[in-house]
CSV table of C-alpha atoms in Angstrom, one decimal:
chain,number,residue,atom,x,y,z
A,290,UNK,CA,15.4,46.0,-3.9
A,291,UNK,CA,15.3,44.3,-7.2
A,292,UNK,CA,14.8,47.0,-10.1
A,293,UNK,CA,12.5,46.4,-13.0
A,294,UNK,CA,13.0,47.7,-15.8
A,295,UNK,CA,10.3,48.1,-18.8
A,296,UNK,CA,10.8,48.8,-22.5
A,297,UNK,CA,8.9,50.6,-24.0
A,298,UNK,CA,7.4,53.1,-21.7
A,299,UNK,CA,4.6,53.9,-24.7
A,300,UNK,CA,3.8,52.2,-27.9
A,301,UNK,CA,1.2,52.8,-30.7
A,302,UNK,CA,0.4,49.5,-32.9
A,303,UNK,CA,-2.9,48.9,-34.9
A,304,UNK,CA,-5.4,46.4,-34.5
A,305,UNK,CA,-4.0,42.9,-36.2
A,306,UNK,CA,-0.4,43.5,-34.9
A,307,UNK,CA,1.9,41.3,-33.1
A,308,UNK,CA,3.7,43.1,-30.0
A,309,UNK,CA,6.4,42.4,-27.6
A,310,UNK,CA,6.9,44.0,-24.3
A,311,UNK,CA,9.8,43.5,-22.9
A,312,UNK,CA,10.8,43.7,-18.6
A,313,UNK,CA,14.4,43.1,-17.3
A,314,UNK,CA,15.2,42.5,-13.7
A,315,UNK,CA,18.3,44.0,-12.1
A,316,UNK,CA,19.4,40.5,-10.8
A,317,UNK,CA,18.4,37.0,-11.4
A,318,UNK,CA,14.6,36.3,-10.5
A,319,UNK,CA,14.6,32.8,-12.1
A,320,UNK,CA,10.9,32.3,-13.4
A,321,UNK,CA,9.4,34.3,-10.7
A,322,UNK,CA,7.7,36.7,-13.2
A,323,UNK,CA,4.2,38.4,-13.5
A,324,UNK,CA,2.5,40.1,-16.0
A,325,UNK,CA,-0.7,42.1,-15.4
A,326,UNK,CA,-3.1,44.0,-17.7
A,327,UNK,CA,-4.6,47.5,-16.1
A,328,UNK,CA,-7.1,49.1,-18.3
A,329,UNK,CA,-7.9,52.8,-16.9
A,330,UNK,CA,-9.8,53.2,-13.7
A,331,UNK,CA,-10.2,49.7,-12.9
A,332,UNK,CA,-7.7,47.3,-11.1
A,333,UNK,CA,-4.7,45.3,-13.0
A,334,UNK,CA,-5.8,41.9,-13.7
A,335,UNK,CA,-3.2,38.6,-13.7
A,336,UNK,CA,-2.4,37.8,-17.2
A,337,UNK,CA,1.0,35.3,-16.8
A,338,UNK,CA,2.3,34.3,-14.1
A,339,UNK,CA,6.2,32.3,-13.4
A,340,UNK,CA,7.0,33.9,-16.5
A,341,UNK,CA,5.4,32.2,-18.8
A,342,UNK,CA,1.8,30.2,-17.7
A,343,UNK,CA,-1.2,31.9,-18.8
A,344,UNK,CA,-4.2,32.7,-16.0
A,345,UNK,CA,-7.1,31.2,-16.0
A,346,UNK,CA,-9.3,32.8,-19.1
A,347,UNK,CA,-6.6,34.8,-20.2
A,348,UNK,CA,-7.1,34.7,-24.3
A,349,UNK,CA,-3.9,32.4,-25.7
A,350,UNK,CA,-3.4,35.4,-28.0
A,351,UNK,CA,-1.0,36.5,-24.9
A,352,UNK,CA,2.5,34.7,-24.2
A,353,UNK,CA,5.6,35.2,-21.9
A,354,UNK,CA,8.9,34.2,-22.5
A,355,UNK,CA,12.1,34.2,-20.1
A,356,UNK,CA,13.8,33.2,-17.5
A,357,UNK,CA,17.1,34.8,-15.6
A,358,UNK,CA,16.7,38.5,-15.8
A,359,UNK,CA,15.1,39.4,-19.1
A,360,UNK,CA,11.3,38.5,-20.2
A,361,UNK,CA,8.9,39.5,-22.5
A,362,UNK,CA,5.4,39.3,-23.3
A,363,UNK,CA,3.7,38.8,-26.5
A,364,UNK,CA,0.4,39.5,-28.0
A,365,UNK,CA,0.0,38.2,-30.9
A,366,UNK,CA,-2.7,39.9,-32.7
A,367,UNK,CA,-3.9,43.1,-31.1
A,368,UNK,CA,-7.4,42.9,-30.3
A,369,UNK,CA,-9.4,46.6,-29.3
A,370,UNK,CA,-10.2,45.3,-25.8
A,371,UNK,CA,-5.7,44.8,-25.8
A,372,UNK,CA,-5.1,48.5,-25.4
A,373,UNK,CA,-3.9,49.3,-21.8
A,374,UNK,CA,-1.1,49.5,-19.1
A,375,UNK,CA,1.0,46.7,-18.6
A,376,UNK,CA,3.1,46.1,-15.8
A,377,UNK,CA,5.7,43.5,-15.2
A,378,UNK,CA,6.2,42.2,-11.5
A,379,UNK,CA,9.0,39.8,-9.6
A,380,UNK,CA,8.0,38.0,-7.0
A,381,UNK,CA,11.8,36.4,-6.2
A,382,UNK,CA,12.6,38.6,-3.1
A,383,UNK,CA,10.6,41.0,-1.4
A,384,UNK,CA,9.4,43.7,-1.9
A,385,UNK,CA,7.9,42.6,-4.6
A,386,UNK,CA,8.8,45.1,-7.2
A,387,UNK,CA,6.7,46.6,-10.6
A,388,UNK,CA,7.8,47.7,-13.8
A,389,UNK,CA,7.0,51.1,-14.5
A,390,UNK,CA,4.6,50.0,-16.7
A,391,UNK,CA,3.9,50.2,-20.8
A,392,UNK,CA,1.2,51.9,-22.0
A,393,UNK,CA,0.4,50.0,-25.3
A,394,UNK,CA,-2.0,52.6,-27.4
A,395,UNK,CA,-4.0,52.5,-30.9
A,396,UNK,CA,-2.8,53.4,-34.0
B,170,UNK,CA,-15.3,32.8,-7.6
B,171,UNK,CA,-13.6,34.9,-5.1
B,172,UNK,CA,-14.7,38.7,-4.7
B,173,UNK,CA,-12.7,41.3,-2.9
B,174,UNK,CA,-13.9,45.3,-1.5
B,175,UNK,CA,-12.2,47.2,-0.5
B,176,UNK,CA,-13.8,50.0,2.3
B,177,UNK,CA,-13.0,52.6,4.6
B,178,UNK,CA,-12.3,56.8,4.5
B,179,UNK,CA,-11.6,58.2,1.1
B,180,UNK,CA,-10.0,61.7,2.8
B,181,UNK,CA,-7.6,61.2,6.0
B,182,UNK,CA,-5.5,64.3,7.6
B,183,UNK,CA,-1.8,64.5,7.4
B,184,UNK,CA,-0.2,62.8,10.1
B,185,UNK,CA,-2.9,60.9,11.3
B,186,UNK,CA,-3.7,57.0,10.4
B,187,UNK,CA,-5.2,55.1,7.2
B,188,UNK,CA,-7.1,52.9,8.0
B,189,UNK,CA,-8.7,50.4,5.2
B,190,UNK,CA,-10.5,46.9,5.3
B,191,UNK,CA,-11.0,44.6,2.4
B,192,UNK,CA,-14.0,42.3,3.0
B,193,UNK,CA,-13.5,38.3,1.1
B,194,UNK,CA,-16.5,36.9,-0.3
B,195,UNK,CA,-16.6,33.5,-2.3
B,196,UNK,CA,-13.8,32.2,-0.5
B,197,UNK,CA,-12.4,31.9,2.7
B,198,UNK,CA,-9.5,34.0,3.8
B,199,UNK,CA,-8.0,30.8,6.3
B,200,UNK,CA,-7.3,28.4,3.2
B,201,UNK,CA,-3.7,27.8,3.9
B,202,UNK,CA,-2.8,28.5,0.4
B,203,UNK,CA,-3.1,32.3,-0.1
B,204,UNK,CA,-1.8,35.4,1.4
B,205,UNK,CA,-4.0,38.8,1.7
B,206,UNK,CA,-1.8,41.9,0.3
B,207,UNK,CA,-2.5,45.7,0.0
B,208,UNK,CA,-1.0,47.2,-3.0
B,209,UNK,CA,-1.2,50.9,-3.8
B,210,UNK,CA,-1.2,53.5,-7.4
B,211,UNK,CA,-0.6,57.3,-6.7
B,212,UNK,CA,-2.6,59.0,-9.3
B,213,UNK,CA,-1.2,58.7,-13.1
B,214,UNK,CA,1.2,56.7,-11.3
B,215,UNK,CA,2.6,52.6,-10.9
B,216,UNK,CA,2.3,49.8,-8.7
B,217,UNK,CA,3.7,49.7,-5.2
B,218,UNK,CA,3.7,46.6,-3.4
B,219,UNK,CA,2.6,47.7,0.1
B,220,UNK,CA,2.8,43.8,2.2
B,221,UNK,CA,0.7,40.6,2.4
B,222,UNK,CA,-0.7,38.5,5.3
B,223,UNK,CA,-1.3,35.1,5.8
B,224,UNK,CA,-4.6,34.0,8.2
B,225,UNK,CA,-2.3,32.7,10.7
B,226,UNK,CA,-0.6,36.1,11.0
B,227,UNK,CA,2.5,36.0,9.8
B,228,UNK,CA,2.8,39.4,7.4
B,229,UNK,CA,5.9,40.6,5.0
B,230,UNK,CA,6.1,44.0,4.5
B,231,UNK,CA,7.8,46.7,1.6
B,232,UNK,CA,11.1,48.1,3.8
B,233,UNK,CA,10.3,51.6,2.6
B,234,UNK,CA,6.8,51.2,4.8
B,235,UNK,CA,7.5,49.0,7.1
B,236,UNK,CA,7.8,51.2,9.7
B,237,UNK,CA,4.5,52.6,9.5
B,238,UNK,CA,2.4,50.0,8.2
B,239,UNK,CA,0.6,47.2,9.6
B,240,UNK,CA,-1.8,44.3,7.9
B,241,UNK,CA,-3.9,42.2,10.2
B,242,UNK,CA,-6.6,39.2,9.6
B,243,UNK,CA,-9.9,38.8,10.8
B,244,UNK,CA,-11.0,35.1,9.7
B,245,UNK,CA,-14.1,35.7,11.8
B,246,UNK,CA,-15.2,38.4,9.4
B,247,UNK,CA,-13.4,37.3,6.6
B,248,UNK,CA,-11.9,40.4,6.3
B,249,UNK,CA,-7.9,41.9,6.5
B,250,UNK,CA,-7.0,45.6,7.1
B,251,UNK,CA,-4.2,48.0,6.7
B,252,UNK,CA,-3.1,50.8,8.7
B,253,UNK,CA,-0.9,53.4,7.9
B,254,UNK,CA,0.3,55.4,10.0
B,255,UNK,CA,1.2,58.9,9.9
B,256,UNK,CA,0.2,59.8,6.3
B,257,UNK,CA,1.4,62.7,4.4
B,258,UNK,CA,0.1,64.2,0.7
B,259,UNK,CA,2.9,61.3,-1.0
B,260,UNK,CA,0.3,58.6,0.4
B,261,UNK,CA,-2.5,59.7,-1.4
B,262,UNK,CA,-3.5,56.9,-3.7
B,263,UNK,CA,-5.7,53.9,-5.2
B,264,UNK,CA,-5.3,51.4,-2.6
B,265,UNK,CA,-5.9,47.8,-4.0
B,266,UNK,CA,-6.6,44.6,-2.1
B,267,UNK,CA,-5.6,41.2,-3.7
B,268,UNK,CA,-5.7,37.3,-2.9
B,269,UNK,CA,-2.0,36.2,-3.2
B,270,UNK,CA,-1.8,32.7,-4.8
B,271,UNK,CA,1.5,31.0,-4.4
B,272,UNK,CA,3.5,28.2,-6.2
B,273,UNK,CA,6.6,26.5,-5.3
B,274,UNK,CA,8.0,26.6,-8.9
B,275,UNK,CA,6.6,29.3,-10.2
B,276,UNK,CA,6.4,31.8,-7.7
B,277,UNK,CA,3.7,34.1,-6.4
B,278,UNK,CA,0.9,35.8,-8.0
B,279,UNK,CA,-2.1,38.0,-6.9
B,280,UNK,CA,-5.1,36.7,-9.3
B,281,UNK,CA,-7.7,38.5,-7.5
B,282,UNK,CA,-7.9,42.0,-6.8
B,283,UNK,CA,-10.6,44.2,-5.5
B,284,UNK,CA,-11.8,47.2,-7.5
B,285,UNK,CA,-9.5,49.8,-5.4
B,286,UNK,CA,-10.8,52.6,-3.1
B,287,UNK,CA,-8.9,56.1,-3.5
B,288,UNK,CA,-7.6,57.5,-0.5
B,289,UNK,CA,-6.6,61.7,-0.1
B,290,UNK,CA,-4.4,63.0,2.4
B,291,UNK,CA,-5.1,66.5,2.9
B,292,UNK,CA,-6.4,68.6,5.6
């Protein structure tokens, strides 16, 4: 199985800041590259997908980057609704594998 | 805009079967371009990809379940299921449903999910 491999696990940043998240894959995974949003008790939601095309309705305040085995994702400005779990995913071979996920917390 | 709910027993015994169906609204589950998948979050917990099914019936499955899962489609209903069979207290979890969208150059992508049902294995 391909291991991904989140960094941080937690992070605490204030309202206005720019943030990176970054996921590494344990072999090459091209572009095949999800990121999802999962705010607590309700289901993750699709932010980027192929590492770096934004879903449908998904404020541009959010970017990815990457290609290979190392990708990040970017907010730009924190928002209030922006605190939450994020999870990277690969989609290049199956199963498809998650990060363990970041949990992105106000300052 | 596509809907997915999830349904079935919230508390199932140890060694016997899950059993979960995920009803599709506002779409329909035989376009050619999407797969059906179950994915699954142990409490305080991350994701595990459990397997996905396409409407003609051809399913992928994670290796470590493989053996005790199975995903089938019902375009009559609408609706796909899982089974698991076997259960023990390390199954217990949110079990999501979730369209599968996929793209030849950028890969796949599950951009609708349902709002997940939480399943207990204990007797």
């Amino acid at each position: 199985d391909i291991q991904m491999t989140q960094s941080p696990s937690s992070l605490s940043a204030p309202v206005g800041d720019r943030v990176t998240i970054t996921c590494r894959a344990s072999q090459t995974i091209s572009v095949y590259l999800n990121w999802y949003q999962q705010k607590p008790g309700k289901a993750p939601e699709l932010l980027i997908f192929g590492a770096s095309s934004l879903h449908g309705g998904v404020p541009s305040r959010f970017s990815g980057s990457g290609s290979g085995t190392d990708f990040t994702l970017t907010i730009s400005s924190l928002q209030p609704e922006d605190f939450a779990t994020y999870y990277c995913q690969q989609t290049y071979s199956s199963p498809y594998t998650f990060g363990r996920g970041t949990r992105l917390e106000i300052k | 805009q596509v809907h997915l709910q999830e349904s079935g027993p919230g508390l199932v015994k140890p060694s016997e079967t899950l059993s979960l169906s995920c009803t599709v609204s506002g779409g329909s589950i035989s376009n050619s371009s999407h797969y059906w998948g179950w994915i699954r979050q142990p409490p305080g917990k991350g994701l595990e990809w459990i397997g996905n099914i396409h409407y003609s019936g051809t399913a992928y499955y994670n290796p470590s379940l493989s053996s005790r899962v199975t995903i089938s489609v019902d375009t009559s209903k609408n609706q796909f299921s899982l089974k698991v069979r076997s259960v023990t207290a390390a199954d217990t979890a949110v079990y999501y449903c979730g369209r599968d969208s996929m793209n030849k150059w950028l890969g796949r992508q599950t951009d609708f999910w349902g709002q997940g049902t939480l399943v207990t294995v204990s007797s």
